[in-house]
CSV table of C-alpha atoms in Angstrom, one decimal:
chain,number,residue,atom,x,y,z
A,50,MET,CA,-9.9,35.2,5.4
A,51,THR,CA,-6.7,36.9,4.5
A,52,MET,CA,-6.2,40.3,2.9
A,53,ARG,CA,-3.6,39.1,0.5
A,54,ASN,CA,-4.0,36.7,-2.4
A,55,THR,CA,-2.5,33.3,-2.3
A,56,ASP,CA,-1.7,30.8,-5.1
A,57,GLN,CA,-5.1,29.2,-4.5
A,58,ASP,CA,-7.4,32.0,-3.4
A,59,TRP,CA,-8.2,35.6,-3.8
A,60,GLY,CA,-7.7,37.8,-0.7
A,61,THR,CA,-10.3,40.0,0.9
A,62,LEU,CA,-9.1,43.2,-0.7
A,63,SER,CA,-9.2,41.7,-4.2
A,64,LYS,CA,-12.7,40.4,-3.6
A,65,LEU,CA,-13.8,43.9,-2.4
A,66,PHE,CA,-12.2,45.5,-5.4
A,67,HIS,CA,-13.9,43.0,-7.8
A,68,TRP,CA,-17.4,43.2,-6.4
A,69,LEU,CA,-17.4,47.0,-5.8
A,70,THR,CA,-16.2,47.6,-9.4
A,71,ALA,CA,-18.7,45.1,-10.7
A,72,LEU,CA,-21.5,46.8,-8.8
A,73,LEU,CA,-20.5,50.3,-10.1
A,74,ILE,CA,-20.2,49.0,-13.7
A,75,PHE,CA,-23.7,47.4,-13.5
A,76,ILE,CA,-25.0,50.7,-12.3
A,77,GLN,CA,-23.0,52.8,-14.8
A,78,ILE,CA,-24.0,51.0,-18.0
A,79,PRO,CA,-27.8,51.4,-17.7
A,80,LEU,CA,-27.4,54.9,-16.1
A,81,GLY,CA,-25.3,56.1,-19.1
A,82,PHE,CA,-27.8,54.7,-21.6
A,83,TYR,CA,-30.8,56.1,-19.7
A,84,ALA,CA,-29.2,59.6,-19.3
A,85,GLU,CA,-28.6,59.6,-23.1
A,86,GLU,CA,-32.2,58.7,-23.8
A,87,ILE,CA,-33.9,61.4,-21.8
A,88,LYS,CA,-32.6,64.4,-23.8
A,89,ASP,CA,-35.4,66.8,-22.8
A,90,SER,CA,-35.6,65.9,-19.2
A,91,PRO,CA,-34.6,68.4,-16.5
A,92,PHE,CA,-33.0,65.5,-14.6
A,93,ARG,CA,-30.5,64.7,-17.3
A,94,PRO,CA,-27.7,67.0,-16.0
A,95,GLU,CA,-28.1,65.5,-12.6
A,96,LEU,CA,-27.9,62.0,-13.9
A,97,PHE,CA,-24.8,62.8,-15.8
A,98,VAL,CA,-23.2,64.3,-12.7
A,99,ILE,CA,-23.8,60.9,-11.0
A,100,HIS,CA,-22.6,59.0,-14.0
A,101,LYS,CA,-19.4,61.0,-14.4
A,102,SER,CA,-18.7,60.9,-10.6
A,103,LEU,CA,-19.2,57.1,-10.5
A,104,GLY,CA,-17.0,56.8,-13.6
A,105,MET,CA,-14.2,58.6,-11.7
A,106,ILE,CA,-14.6,56.2,-8.8
A,107,VAL,CA,-14.4,53.3,-11.2
A,108,LEU,CA,-11.2,54.8,-12.7
A,109,ILE,CA,-9.6,55.1,-9.2
A,110,LEU,CA,-10.7,51.6,-8.2
A,111,VAL,CA,-9.3,50.1,-11.3
A,112,ILE,CA,-6.0,51.8,-10.9
A,113,GLU,CA,-5.9,50.5,-7.3
A,114,ARG,CA,-7.0,47.0,-8.4
A,115,LEU,CA,-4.2,46.9,-11.0
A,116,LEU,CA,-1.6,48.1,-8.5
A,117,TRP,CA,-2.8,45.5,-6.0
A,118,ARG,CA,-2.7,42.8,-8.7
A,119,ILE,CA,0.7,43.7,-9.9
A,120,MET,CA,2.1,43.8,-6.3
A,121,GLY,CA,0.5,40.5,-5.3
A,122,THR,CA,-0.1,36.9,-6.3
A,123,VAL,CA,-2.7,35.9,-8.9
A,124,PRO,CA,-4.3,32.6,-8.0
A,125,GLU,CA,-4.0,29.8,-10.5
A,126,ILE,CA,-7.1,28.5,-12.4
A,127,PRO,CA,-7.6,24.9,-11.2
A,128,ASN,CA,-7.3,22.2,-13.8
A,129,ALA,CA,-7.0,24.7,-16.7
A,130,SER,CA,-5.3,24.0,-20.0
A,131,GLU,CA,-2.7,26.4,-21.4
A,132,MET,CA,-5.3,27.8,-23.8
A,133,GLN,CA,-7.8,28.4,-21.0
A,134,ARG,CA,-5.2,30.2,-19.0
A,135,ARG,CA,-4.4,32.4,-22.0
A,136,LEU,CA,-8.1,33.1,-22.7
A,137,ALA,CA,-8.5,34.1,-19.0
A,138,GLN,CA,-5.5,36.4,-19.2
A,139,LEU,CA,-6.8,37.9,-22.5
A,140,ALA,CA,-10.3,38.5,-20.9
A,141,HIS,CA,-8.9,40.0,-17.8
A,142,GLY,CA,-6.5,42.2,-19.8
A,143,LEU,CA,-9.5,43.4,-21.9
A,144,LEU,CA,-11.6,44.0,-18.8
A,145,TYR,CA,-8.8,46.1,-17.2
A,146,GLY,CA,-8.1,48.0,-20.4
A,147,LEU,CA,-11.8,48.8,-21.0
A,148,MET,CA,-12.3,49.7,-17.3
A,149,LEU,CA,-9.5,52.3,-17.8
A,150,LEU,CA,-10.4,53.5,-21.3
A,151,ILE,CA,-14.1,54.0,-20.7
A,152,PRO,CA,-13.8,56.5,-17.8
A,153,ILE,CA,-10.8,58.2,-19.4
A,154,SER,CA,-12.7,58.7,-22.6
A,155,GLY,CA,-15.7,60.0,-20.7
A,156,TRP,CA,-13.4,62.5,-19.0
A,157,VAL,CA,-12.0,63.5,-22.4
A,158,ILE,CA,-15.6,64.0,-23.7
A,159,THR,CA,-16.5,66.3,-20.9
A,160,SER,CA,-13.2,68.2,-21.1
A,161,ALA,CA,-13.3,68.6,-24.9
A,162,ALA,CA,-16.9,69.8,-24.6
A,163,ASN,CA,-15.6,72.5,-22.3
A,164,LYS,CA,-18.0,71.3,-19.5
A,165,PRO,CA,-17.1,70.9,-15.8
A,166,LEU,CA,-16.6,67.4,-14.5
A,167,ASN,CA,-18.4,67.9,-11.2
A,168,PHE,CA,-17.8,65.2,-8.6
A,169,PHE,CA,-21.1,64.7,-6.8
A,170,TRP,CA,-21.7,68.4,-6.6
A,171,LEU,CA,-18.7,68.7,-4.3
A,172,PHE,CA,-15.9,70.0,-6.5
A,173,ASP,CA,-14.8,70.1,-10.2
A,174,ILE,CA,-12.2,67.7,-11.5
A,175,PRO,CA,-9.7,69.5,-13.7
A,176,ALA,CA,-10.1,69.1,-17.5
A,177,ILE,CA,-7.8,66.5,-19.1
A,178,THR,CA,-7.8,68.5,-22.4
A,179,GLY,CA,-8.9,71.8,-23.8
A,180,PRO,CA,-12.0,72.4,-25.8
A,181,ASP,CA,-11.9,70.4,-29.1
A,182,LYS,CA,-15.0,69.4,-31.1
A,183,ALA,CA,-13.1,66.8,-33.2
A,184,LEU,CA,-11.5,65.2,-30.1
A,185,LYS,CA,-14.9,65.2,-28.3
A,186,SER,CA,-16.5,63.3,-31.3
A,187,LEU,CA,-13.7,60.8,-31.3
A,188,ALA,CA,-13.9,60.3,-27.6
A,189,VAL,CA,-17.7,59.7,-27.8
A,190,ASP,CA,-17.1,57.0,-30.4
A,191,VAL,CA,-14.4,55.4,-28.3
A,192,HIS,CA,-16.6,55.6,-25.2
A,193,VAL,CA,-19.6,54.0,-26.9
A,194,ILE,CA,-17.7,51.3,-28.7
A,195,CYS,CA,-15.8,50.4,-25.6
A,196,VAL,CA,-19.0,50.1,-23.6
A,197,PHE,CA,-20.4,47.6,-26.1
A,198,ILE,CA,-17.1,45.6,-26.1
A,199,LEU,CA,-17.2,45.7,-22.3
A,200,ILE,CA,-20.7,44.3,-22.2
A,201,ALA,CA,-19.6,41.4,-24.5
A,202,VAL,CA,-16.5,40.7,-22.5
A,203,LEU,CA,-18.5,40.9,-19.2
A,204,LEU,CA,-21.0,38.4,-20.6
A,205,ALA,CA,-18.1,36.0,-21.5
A,206,HIS,CA,-16.5,36.6,-18.1
A,207,ILE,CA,-19.8,35.8,-16.2
A,208,GLY,CA,-20.5,32.9,-18.5
A,209,ALA,CA,-17.0,31.4,-17.8
A,210,ALA,CA,-17.5,31.8,-14.1
A,211,LEU,CA,-20.9,30.1,-14.3
A,212,HIS,CA,-19.4,27.4,-16.5
A,213,HIS,CA,-16.7,26.7,-13.8
A,214,HIS,CA,-19.3,26.7,-11.1
A,215,PHE,CA,-22.1,24.6,-12.6
A,216,LYS,CA,-20.4,22.5,-15.3
A,217,ARG,CA,-16.8,22.0,-14.1
A,218,ARG,CA,-17.8,22.2,-10.4
A,219,ASP,CA,-14.5,23.7,-9.4
A,220,SER,CA,-13.7,26.6,-7.0
A,221,VAL,CA,-13.2,29.4,-9.6
A,222,LEU,CA,-16.4,31.3,-8.7
A,223,LYS,CA,-16.4,30.3,-5.0
A,224,ARG,CA,-13.0,31.7,-4.3
A,225,MET,CA,-14.0,35.2,-5.6
A,226,TRP,CA,-16.9,35.2,-3.2
A,227,PHE,CA,-16.6,36.0,0.5
């Protein structure tokens, strides 16, 4: 196993970024929906501290992933047509864009609501904007819409990986695993 990507395989660091981000997102989506549902629960504020803290970790991981991807090699998709390559690039671009936009819009929601963004009860992350009800409302809409788009793109991404593994029987899924 090598840390760096090659033309044929993802490196260990790319795999760690991928699976850690995936794990956090698969925690974040239901956690966010659940925290929204339990409006009268005394546990709601604590769940949102966890949700927001994990969101900041996702944001940092995605920035690191993007920098690592830009500085390195991206393995080729085996036996892919030009259209398949372009669709994969589009899906990955959407995933990265959404993984940036969702935590940033969450940060804007908290800041525009004039609430502290507390990182796991350790310290507050500075506001990204001042209090603004209209901006908060817009950021909520962006956040929610982007989560639903992310779910759709993730389903397509997972479906494509499974298609490569079970139907095409190529190495696309295997080379992202350890």
